[in-house]
PDB file of C-alpha atoms in Angstrom:
ATOM      1  CA  UNK A   1       0.000   0.000   0.000  1.00 94.00           C
ATOM      2  CA  UNK A   2       1.328   3.425  -0.966  1.00 97.00           C
ATOM      3  CA  UNK A   3       0.743   6.385   1.332  1.00 98.00           C
ATOM      4  CA  UNK A   4       0.646   9.888  -0.136  1.00 98.00           C
ATOM      5  CA  UNK A   5       0.159  13.262   1.504  1.00 98.00           C
ATOM      6  CA  UNK A   6      -1.823  16.033  -0.154  1.00 98.00           C
ATOM      7  CA  UNK A   7      -2.450  19.525   1.131  1.00 98.00           C
ATOM      8  CA  UNK A   8      -5.819  20.588  -0.165  1.00 97.00           C
ATOM      9  CA  UNK A   9      -9.534  19.939  -0.318  1.00 97.00           C
ATOM     10  CA  UNK A  10     -10.606  16.317   0.207  1.00 98.00           C
ATOM     11  CA  UNK A  11     -13.790  16.905  -1.814  1.00 98.00           C
ATOM     12  CA  UNK A  12     -11.656  17.370  -4.944  1.00 98.00           C
ATOM     13  CA  UNK A  13      -9.838  14.026  -4.697  1.00 98.00           C
ATOM     14  CA  UNK A  14     -10.367  11.631  -7.592  1.00 98.00           C
ATOM     15  CA  UNK A  15     -10.321   8.366  -5.664  1.00 98.00           C
ATOM     16  CA  UNK A  16     -12.599   5.387  -5.248  1.00 98.00           C
ATOM     17  CA  UNK A  17     -13.591   6.412  -1.718  1.00 98.00           C
ATOM     18  CA  UNK A  18     -13.416   9.576   0.342  1.00 98.00           C
ATOM     19  CA  UNK A  19     -13.533   9.137   4.100  1.00 98.00           C
ATOM     20  CA  UNK A  20     -15.807  11.533   5.935  1.00 98.00           C
ATOM     21  CA  UNK A  21     -15.071  12.586   9.503  1.00 97.00           C
ATOM     22  CA  UNK A  22     -18.763  12.362  10.309  1.00 97.00           C
ATOM     23  CA  UNK A  23     -20.729  12.917  13.468  1.00 94.00           C
ATOM     24  CA  UNK A  24     -22.900  10.182  14.926  1.00 95.00           C
ATOM     25  CA  UNK A  25     -26.079  11.570  13.343  1.00 95.00           C
ATOM     26  CA  UNK A  26     -24.704  10.990   9.799  1.00 96.00           C
ATOM     27  CA  UNK A  27     -26.774  14.027   8.776  1.00 93.00           C
ATOM     28  CA  UNK A  28     -23.991  16.505   8.055  1.00 91.00           C
ATOM     29  CA  UNK A  29     -22.239  19.037  10.204  1.00 89.00           C
ATOM     30  CA  UNK A  30     -19.268  21.351  10.027  1.00 91.00           C
ATOM     31  CA  UNK A  31     -15.700  20.952   8.818  1.00 92.00           C
ATOM     32  CA  UNK A  32     -14.964  18.008   6.531  1.00 94.00           C
ATOM     33  CA  UNK A  33     -18.440  16.572   7.124  1.00 96.00           C
ATOM     34  CA  UNK A  34     -20.181  19.759   6.037  1.00 96.00           C
ATOM     35  CA  UNK A  35     -17.929  20.180   2.987  1.00 96.00           C
ATOM     36  CA  UNK A  36     -18.586  16.609   1.825  1.00 97.00           C
ATOM     37  CA  UNK A  37     -22.350  16.965   2.216  1.00 97.00           C
ATOM     38  CA  UNK A  38     -22.397  20.385   0.476  1.00 97.00           C
ATOM     39  CA  UNK A  39     -20.277  19.333  -2.507  1.00 97.00           C
ATOM     40  CA  UNK A  40     -21.647  15.795  -2.716  1.00 97.00           C
ATOM     41  CA  UNK A  41     -25.228  16.970  -2.895  1.00 96.00           C
ATOM     42  CA  UNK A  42     -28.508  15.587  -1.586  1.00 97.00           C
ATOM     43  CA  UNK A  43     -27.818  11.993  -2.664  1.00 97.00           C
ATOM     44  CA  UNK A  44     -25.386  11.515   0.241  1.00 98.00           C
ATOM     45  CA  UNK A  45     -27.831  12.904   2.789  1.00 97.00           C
ATOM     46  CA  UNK A  46     -30.641  10.751   1.373  1.00 97.00           C
ATOM     47  CA  UNK A  47     -28.588   7.566   1.877  1.00 97.00           C
ATOM     48  CA  UNK A  48     -27.527   8.706   5.344  1.00 97.00           C
ATOM     49  CA  UNK A  49     -31.179   9.211   6.259  1.00 97.00           C
ATOM     50  CA  UNK A  50     -31.930   5.677   5.030  1.00 97.00           C
ATOM     51  CA  UNK A  51     -29.131   4.340   7.238  1.00 97.00           C
ATOM     52  CA  UNK A  52     -30.572   6.220  10.228  1.00 96.00           C
ATOM     53  CA  UNK A  53     -34.038   4.848   9.491  1.00 96.00           C
ATOM     54  CA  UNK A  54     -32.735   1.269   9.344  1.00 95.00           C
ATOM     55  CA  UNK A  55     -29.387   0.027  10.626  1.00 94.00           C
ATOM     56  CA  UNK A  56     -28.219   3.052  12.621  1.00 96.00           C
ATOM     57  CA  UNK A  57     -31.348   4.337  14.333  1.00 94.00           C
ATOM     58  CA  UNK A  58     -29.294   5.661  17.243  1.00 94.00           C
ATOM     59  CA  UNK A  59     -26.535   6.960  14.979  1.00 96.00           C
ATOM     60  CA  UNK A  60     -23.191   5.563  13.869  1.00 97.00           C
ATOM     61  CA  UNK A  61     -21.079   4.552  16.881  1.00 98.00           C
ATOM     62  CA  UNK A  62     -17.658   6.134  17.398  1.00 98.00           C
ATOM     63  CA  UNK A  63     -14.919   4.156  15.661  1.00 98.00           C
ATOM     64  CA  UNK A  64     -17.278   2.450  13.192  1.00 98.00           C
ATOM     65  CA  UNK A  65     -17.622   3.095   9.444  1.00 98.00           C
ATOM     66  CA  UNK A  66     -20.323   2.826   6.808  1.00 98.00           C
ATOM     67  CA  UNK A  67     -20.458   3.722   3.104  1.00 98.00           C
ATOM     68  CA  UNK A  68     -22.835   5.720   0.942  1.00 98.00           C
ATOM     69  CA  UNK A  69     -22.768   7.050  -2.570  1.00 98.00           C
ATOM     70  CA  UNK A  70     -20.414   9.962  -3.222  1.00 98.00           C
ATOM     71  CA  UNK A  71     -23.140  11.891  -5.003  1.00 98.00           C
ATOM     72  CA  UNK A  72     -21.539  14.671  -7.043  1.00 98.00           C
ATOM     73  CA  UNK A  73     -18.025  14.170  -5.669  1.00 98.00           C
ATOM     74  CA  UNK A  74     -15.299  12.820  -7.995  1.00 98.00           C
ATOM     75  CA  UNK A  75     -15.314   9.508  -6.095  1.00 98.00           C
ATOM     76  CA  UNK A  76     -17.539   6.436  -6.120  1.00 98.00           C
ATOM     77  CA  UNK A  77     -18.248   6.258  -2.406  1.00 98.00           C
ATOM     78  CA  UNK A  78     -18.065   8.177   0.836  1.00 98.00           C
ATOM     79  CA  UNK A  79     -17.041   6.142   3.865  1.00 98.00           C
ATOM     80  CA  UNK A  80     -18.418   7.821   6.970  1.00 98.00           C
ATOM     81  CA  UNK A  81     -16.603   7.263  10.265  1.00 98.00           C
ATOM     82  CA  UNK A  82     -17.088   8.905  13.638  1.00 98.00           C
ATOM     83  CA  UNK A  83     -13.907   9.915  15.407  1.00 98.00           C
ATOM     84  CA  UNK A  84     -13.636  10.274  19.155  1.00 98.00           C
ATOM     85  CA  UNK A  85     -13.514  13.577  20.985  1.00 97.00           C
ATOM     86  CA  UNK A  86     -10.055  13.981  22.514  1.00 98.00           C
ATOM     87  CA  UNK A  87      -9.883  13.621  26.289  1.00 97.00           C
ATOM     88  CA  UNK A  88      -7.026  14.615  28.575  1.00 94.00           C
ATOM     89  CA  UNK A  89      -8.259  12.128  31.196  1.00 97.00           C
ATOM     90  CA  UNK A  90      -9.203   9.061  29.125  1.00 97.00           C
ATOM     91  CA  UNK A  91      -7.165   7.269  26.444  1.00 97.00           C
ATOM     92  CA  UNK A  92      -9.396   7.087  23.381  1.00 98.00           C
ATOM     93  CA  UNK A  93      -6.626   6.324  20.887  1.00 98.00           C
ATOM     94  CA  UNK A  94      -8.029   2.835  20.195  1.00 98.00           C
ATOM     95  CA  UNK A  95     -11.256   4.458  18.981  1.00 98.00           C
ATOM     96  CA  UNK A  96      -9.321   6.780  16.688  1.00 98.00           C
ATOM     97  CA  UNK A  97      -7.323   3.852  15.296  1.00 98.00           C
ATOM     98  CA  UNK A  98     -10.596   1.968  14.778  1.00 98.00           C
ATOM     99  CA  UNK A  99     -11.822   4.737  12.453  1.00 98.00           C
ATOM    100  CA  UNK A 100      -8.955   4.001  10.063  1.00 98.00           C
ATOM    101  CA  UNK A 101      -9.170   0.196  10.381  1.00 98.00           C
ATOM    102  CA  UNK A 102     -12.931   0.142   9.896  1.00 98.00           C
ATOM    103  CA  UNK A 103     -12.749   2.555   6.949  1.00 98.00           C
ATOM    104  CA  UNK A 104     -10.191   0.299   5.248  1.00 98.00           C
ATOM    105  CA  UNK A 105     -12.392  -2.734   5.976  1.00 98.00           C
ATOM    106  CA  UNK A 106     -15.362  -1.014   4.329  1.00 98.00           C
ATOM    107  CA  UNK A 107     -13.141   0.060   1.407  1.00 98.00           C
ATOM    108  CA  UNK A 108     -12.121  -3.569   0.915  1.00 98.00           C
ATOM    109  CA  UNK A 109     -15.764  -4.689   0.983  1.00 98.00           C
ATOM    110  CA  UNK A 110     -16.542  -2.107  -1.708  1.00 98.00           C
ATOM    111  CA  UNK A 111     -13.556  -3.108  -3.846  1.00 98.00           C
ATOM    112  CA  UNK A 112     -11.986   0.349  -3.532  1.00 98.00           C
ATOM    113  CA  UNK A 113      -8.336   0.625  -4.531  1.00 98.00           C
ATOM    114  CA  UNK A 114      -7.797   4.280  -3.597  1.00 98.00           C
ATOM    115  CA  UNK A 115      -8.961   6.043  -0.433  1.00 98.00           C
ATOM    116  CA  UNK A 116      -8.584   9.640   0.763  1.00 98.00           C
ATOM    117  CA  UNK A 117      -8.584  10.255   4.517  1.00 98.00           C
ATOM    118  CA  UNK A 118      -8.885  13.557   6.368  1.00 98.00           C
ATOM    119  CA  UNK A 119      -7.166  14.186   9.717  1.00 98.00           C
ATOM    120  CA  UNK A 120      -9.987  12.571  11.715  1.00 98.00           C
ATOM    121  CA  UNK A 121     -10.859  14.128  15.100  1.00 97.00           C
ATOM    122  CA  UNK A 122      -8.369  17.015  14.775  1.00 97.00           C
ATOM    123  CA  UNK A 123     -10.928  19.746  14.166  1.00 93.00           C
ATOM    124  CA  UNK A 124     -13.781  20.396  16.573  1.00 92.00           C
ATOM    125  CA  UNK A 125     -12.950  17.138  18.403  1.00 95.00           C
ATOM    126  CA  UNK A 126      -9.596  18.720  19.404  1.00 96.00           C
ATOM    127  CA  UNK A 127      -7.297  15.725  18.941  1.00 98.00           C
ATOM    128  CA  UNK A 128      -3.673  16.991  18.909  1.00 98.00           C
ATOM    129  CA  UNK A 129      -2.495  16.846  15.289  1.00 98.00           C
ATOM    130  CA  UNK A 130       0.862  15.174  15.957  1.00 98.00           C
ATOM    131  CA  UNK A 131      -0.723  12.352  17.948  1.00 98.00           C
ATOM    132  CA  UNK A 132      -3.550  11.944  15.432  1.00 98.00           C
ATOM    133  CA  UNK A 133      -1.039  11.737  12.579  1.00 98.00           C
ATOM    134  CA  UNK A 134       1.026   9.103  14.404  1.00 98.00           C
ATOM    135  CA  UNK A 135      -2.077   6.977  15.120  1.00 98.00           C
ATOM    136  CA  UNK A 136      -3.434   7.375  11.577  1.00 98.00           C
ATOM    137  CA  UNK A 137      -0.209   6.482   9.763  1.00 98.00           C
ATOM    138  CA  UNK A 138       0.626   3.570  12.070  1.00 98.00           C
ATOM    139  CA  UNK A 139      -2.885   2.120  11.841  1.00 98.00           C
ATOM    140  CA  UNK A 140      -3.061   2.373   8.056  1.00 98.00           C
ATOM    141  CA  UNK A 141       0.358   0.748   7.703  1.00 97.00           C
ATOM    142  CA  UNK A 142      -0.535  -2.092  10.086  1.00 97.00           C
ATOM    143  CA  UNK A 143      -4.003  -2.833   8.680  1.00 98.00           C
ATOM    144  CA  UNK A 144      -4.114  -5.582   6.057  1.00 97.00           C
ATOM    145  CA  UNK A 145      -6.146  -4.254   3.119  1.00 97.00           C
ATOM    146  CA  UNK A 146      -6.432  -4.537  -0.646  1.00 97.00           C
ATOM    147  CA  UNK A 147      -6.399  -0.744  -0.968  1.00 98.00           C
ATOM    148  CA  UNK A 148      -3.356   0.242  -3.006  1.00 97.00           C
ATOM    149  CA  UNK A 149      -3.379   4.034  -2.647  1.00 98.00           C
ATOM    150  CA  UNK A 150      -4.053   5.834   0.638  1.00 98.00           C
ATOM    151  CA  UNK A 151      -4.023   9.605   0.610  1.00 98.00           C
ATOM    152  CA  UNK A 152      -4.071  11.732   3.698  1.00 98.00           C
ATOM    153  CA  UNK A 153      -5.606  14.996   2.523  1.00 98.00           C
ATOM    154  CA  UNK A 154      -4.647  17.726   4.939  1.00 98.00           C
ATOM    155  CA  UNK A 155      -6.306  21.103   5.034  1.00 93.00           C
ATOM    156  CA  UNK A 156      -3.334  23.225   6.112  1.00 96.00           C
ATOM    157  CA  UNK A 157       0.464  23.297   6.266  1.00 97.00           C
ATOM    158  CA  UNK A 158       0.559  22.446   9.987  1.00 97.00           C
ATOM    159  CA  UNK A 159      -1.420  19.223   9.479  1.00 98.00           C
ATOM    160  CA  UNK A 160       0.637  18.349   6.404  1.00 98.00           C
ATOM    161  CA  UNK A 161       3.870  18.782   8.378  1.00 98.00           C
ATOM    162  CA  UNK A 162       2.561  16.592  11.223  1.00 98.00           C
ATOM    163  CA  UNK A 163       1.636  13.792   8.827  1.00 98.00           C
ATOM    164  CA  UNK A 164       4.945  14.176   7.004  1.00 98.00           C
ATOM    165  CA  UNK A 165       6.766  13.631  10.319  1.00 97.00           C
ATOM    166  CA  UNK A 166       4.557  10.624  11.115  1.00 98.00           C
ATOM    167  CA  UNK A 167       5.230   9.033   7.722  1.00 97.00           C
ATOM    168  CA  UNK A 168       8.972   9.657   8.144  1.00 94.00           C
ATOM    169  CA  UNK A 169       8.966   8.146  11.641  1.00 89.00           C
ATOM    170  CA  UNK A 170       6.988   5.162  10.380  1.00 74.00           C
ATOM    171  CA  UNK A 171       9.386   4.685   7.446  1.00 71.00           C
ATOM    172  CA  UNK A 172      12.423   4.651   9.739  1.00 68.00           C
ATOM    173  CA  UNK A 173      10.792   2.201  12.184  1.00 66.00           C
ATOM    174  CA  UNK A 174      10.114  -0.208   9.300  1.00 59.00           C
ATOM    175  CA  UNK A 175      13.838  -0.649   8.725  1.00 50.00           C
TER     176      UNK A 175
END
């Protein structure tokens, strides 16, 4: 699996699947979630509402993942995952790692070969970017998957630099 870093807008990535840092309601929100719903159009929201009416009546649990159409995005699917809110008193890193593992599992079930991830939980959920990058890169590298191309699409230079350090640290630990 190849890992690439991109600074930019995840909604512009031409990949099989875009991962959405969703909230439990699956009905849109701010940040990455809001951008994906706005650019993807009403088709994504319609499928999310169907999921809420059937399988996820109480919402998507933290650390889990589920797919919908990508609507008008240049991808085939959106994989929605709910990241944990960072806590200074409770270690929730396993839940954050689960977001990446479960998203790759769903990507495999879909037959996706390329996946774009945002920096899950680093926005309004306040996860420190360096720690989030370390968890994301390590988890993706350690998760067996048929996905060939993983892109971390980072919104700003600070996030890009954190993921660049995490990839470099992961590369050197593989030797």
